[in-house]
Amino acid sequence: MQSAATLTYSKASIAGVEKLPTSTLSINNIDVELAYGYPDGTAAGIDLLMDFPDGDWNKRPSVFAGAWIYWHGVITEDAGQAACYLRYRQATSASARPIINVVTNGC
């Protein structure tokens, strides 16, 4: 996930869109939504760049705005105590990177 975000930012910099709050960039013929040059935290952003085996991970928008979450098993929110998840929170400014959280205390 970190590599996908970093490589996308590199392509966004070449295209000159890395400082824009929103933009779209074609990556491998797929239009990916960006926030400040990084994939945004939606199904049209980071999720298009992730390749998880079918049935291995669940996914949905996070309880946090601009964030996307992947998890194993059952989860009712992604900020709880007993959880096993990976969360991507999109960049919120031109000087900020996305925040990627890995929580394994419920795995």
mmCIF file of C-alpha atoms in Angstrom:
data_model
loop_
_atom_site.group_PDB
_atom_site.id
_atom_site.type_symbol
_atom_site.label_atom_id
_atom_site.label_comp_id
_atom_site.label_asym_id
_atom_site.label_seq_id
_atom_site.Cartn_x
_atom_site.Cartn_y
_atom_site.Cartn_z
ATOM 1 C CA MET A 1 0.000 0.000 0.000
ATOM 2 C CA GLN A 2 2.859 2.354 0.842
ATOM 3 C CA SER A 3 4.577 1.495 -2.438
ATOM 4 C CA ALA A 4 1.380 2.091 -4.419
ATOM 5 C CA ALA A 5 0.988 5.511 -2.810
ATOM 6 C CA THR A 6 4.623 6.476 -3.367
ATOM 7 C CA LEU A 7 4.713 5.340 -6.992
ATOM 8 C CA THR A 8 1.442 7.149 -7.682
ATOM 9 C CA TYR A 9 2.863 10.327 -6.173
ATOM 10 C CA SER A 10 5.907 10.032 -8.433
ATOM 11 C CA LYS A 11 3.656 9.778 -11.491
ATOM 12 C CA ALA A 12 1.536 12.685 -10.213
ATOM 13 C CA SER A 13 4.678 14.811 -9.828
ATOM 14 C CA ILE A 14 5.691 14.096 -13.416
ATOM 15 C CA ALA A 15 2.162 15.067 -14.525
ATOM 16 C CA GLY A 16 2.301 18.249 -12.399
ATOM 17 C CA VAL A 17 -0.769 17.440 -10.265
ATOM 18 C CA GLU A 18 0.942 16.623 -6.947
ATOM 19 C CA LYS A 19 -0.159 19.867 -5.238
ATOM 20 C CA LEU A 20 -3.816 19.754 -6.329
ATOM 21 C CA PRO A 21 -6.410 18.812 -3.691
ATOM 22 C CA THR A 22 -8.154 16.580 -6.254
ATOM 23 C CA SER A 23 -7.189 15.239 -9.646
ATOM 24 C CA THR A 24 -7.354 12.087 -11.743
ATOM 25 C CA LEU A 25 -4.383 10.208 -13.161
ATOM 26 C CA SER A 26 -4.370 7.292 -15.586
ATOM 27 C CA ILE A 27 -2.274 4.435 -14.178
ATOM 28 C CA ASN A 28 -2.060 1.336 -16.367
ATOM 29 C CA ASN A 29 -5.133 2.601 -18.260
ATOM 30 C CA ILE A 30 -7.150 2.954 -15.035
ATOM 31 C CA ASP A 31 -8.308 6.421 -13.932
ATOM 32 C CA VAL A 32 -7.295 6.795 -10.277
ATOM 33 C CA GLU A 33 -8.657 9.644 -8.137
ATOM 34 C CA LEU A 34 -5.938 11.559 -6.262
ATOM 35 C CA ALA A 35 -5.662 13.835 -3.250
ATOM 36 C CA TYR A 36 -2.494 15.953 -3.359
ATOM 37 C CA GLY A 37 -0.843 13.518 -5.750
ATOM 38 C CA TYR A 38 -1.553 10.381 -3.700
ATOM 39 C CA PRO A 39 -4.433 7.948 -4.285
ATOM 40 C CA ASP A 40 -7.483 9.176 -2.429
ATOM 41 C CA GLY A 41 -9.092 7.035 0.275
ATOM 42 C CA THR A 42 -11.979 5.701 -1.814
ATOM 43 C CA ALA A 43 -12.926 2.852 -4.117
ATOM 44 C CA ALA A 44 -11.892 5.153 -7.002
ATOM 45 C CA GLY A 45 -8.468 5.772 -5.426
ATOM 46 C CA ILE A 46 -6.340 3.409 -3.348
ATOM 47 C CA ASP A 47 -8.657 0.443 -3.847
ATOM 48 C CA LEU A 48 -7.989 0.448 -7.611
ATOM 49 C CA LEU A 49 -4.289 -0.046 -6.904
ATOM 50 C CA MET A 50 -4.577 -2.863 -4.373
ATOM 51 C CA ASP A 51 -4.563 -6.511 -5.453
ATOM 52 C CA PHE A 52 -5.890 -8.755 -2.696
ATOM 53 C CA PRO A 53 -7.024 -12.319 -3.472
ATOM 54 C CA ASP A 54 -10.825 -12.640 -3.741
ATOM 55 C CA GLY A 55 -12.397 -13.668 -0.460
ATOM 56 C CA ASP A 56 -9.213 -12.987 1.503
ATOM 57 C CA TRP A 57 -9.973 -9.434 2.633
ATOM 58 C CA ASN A 58 -13.146 -7.451 3.154
ATOM 59 C CA LYS A 59 -13.162 -3.746 2.250
ATOM 60 C CA ARG A 60 -15.275 -0.611 2.569
ATOM 61 C CA PRO A 61 -15.027 3.108 3.310
ATOM 62 C CA SER A 62 -13.621 3.756 6.783
ATOM 63 C CA VAL A 63 -15.468 5.495 9.596
ATOM 64 C CA PHE A 64 -12.992 8.330 8.920
ATOM 65 C CA ALA A 65 -13.626 10.666 5.978
ATOM 66 C CA GLY A 66 -11.212 10.131 3.092
ATOM 67 C CA ALA A 67 -10.154 6.707 4.308
ATOM 68 C CA TRP A 68 -10.504 3.135 3.040
ATOM 69 C CA ILE A 69 -10.218 -0.029 5.124
ATOM 70 C CA TYR A 70 -9.415 -3.711 4.535
ATOM 71 C CA TRP A 71 -10.011 -6.335 7.229
ATOM 72 C CA HIS A 72 -10.224 -10.025 8.047
ATOM 73 C CA GLY A 73 -13.177 -11.545 9.886
ATOM 74 C CA VAL A 74 -15.856 -9.356 11.443
ATOM 75 C CA ILE A 75 -15.492 -5.647 12.117
ATOM 76 C CA THR A 76 -18.127 -3.095 13.045
ATOM 77 C CA GLU A 77 -15.837 -0.081 13.098
ATOM 78 C CA ASP A 78 -12.187 0.422 12.299
ATOM 79 C CA ALA A 79 -11.254 2.259 15.453
ATOM 80 C CA GLY A 80 -12.301 -0.435 17.927
ATOM 81 C CA GLN A 81 -10.142 -2.471 20.285
ATOM 82 C CA ALA A 82 -10.457 -6.047 19.008
ATOM 83 C CA ALA A 83 -9.601 -5.628 15.362
ATOM 84 C CA CYS A 84 -7.453 -6.866 12.511
ATOM 85 C CA TYR A 85 -7.306 -4.277 9.762
ATOM 86 C CA LEU A 86 -5.323 -2.136 7.355
ATOM 87 C CA ARG A 87 -6.518 1.465 6.909
ATOM 88 C CA TYR A 88 -5.431 4.049 4.345
ATOM 89 C CA ARG A 89 -6.181 7.710 5.138
ATOM 90 C CA GLN A 90 -5.617 10.020 2.172
ATOM 91 C CA ALA A 91 -3.295 13.029 2.202
ATOM 92 C CA THR A 92 -4.981 16.167 3.541
ATOM 93 C CA SER A 93 -2.520 18.792 2.282
ATOM 94 C CA ALA A 94 0.313 19.224 -0.188
ATOM 95 C CA SER A 95 2.813 18.728 2.647
ATOM 96 C CA ALA A 96 1.196 15.619 4.152
ATOM 97 C CA ARG A 97 1.551 11.973 3.170
ATOM 98 C CA PRO A 98 -1.235 9.411 3.486
ATOM 99 C CA ILE A 99 -1.502 7.682 6.855
ATOM 100 C CA ILE A 100 -1.462 3.905 6.763
ATOM 101 C CA ASN A 101 -2.474 2.058 9.934
ATOM 102 C CA VAL A 102 -1.963 -1.643 10.542
ATOM 103 C CA VAL A 103 -3.851 -2.993 13.565
ATOM 104 C CA THR A 104 -3.231 -6.600 14.521
ATOM 105 C CA ASN A 105 -4.446 -6.862 18.134
ATOM 106 C CA GLY A 106 -7.570 -8.793 17.071
ATOM 107 C CA CYS A 107 -6.024 -11.098 14.489
#
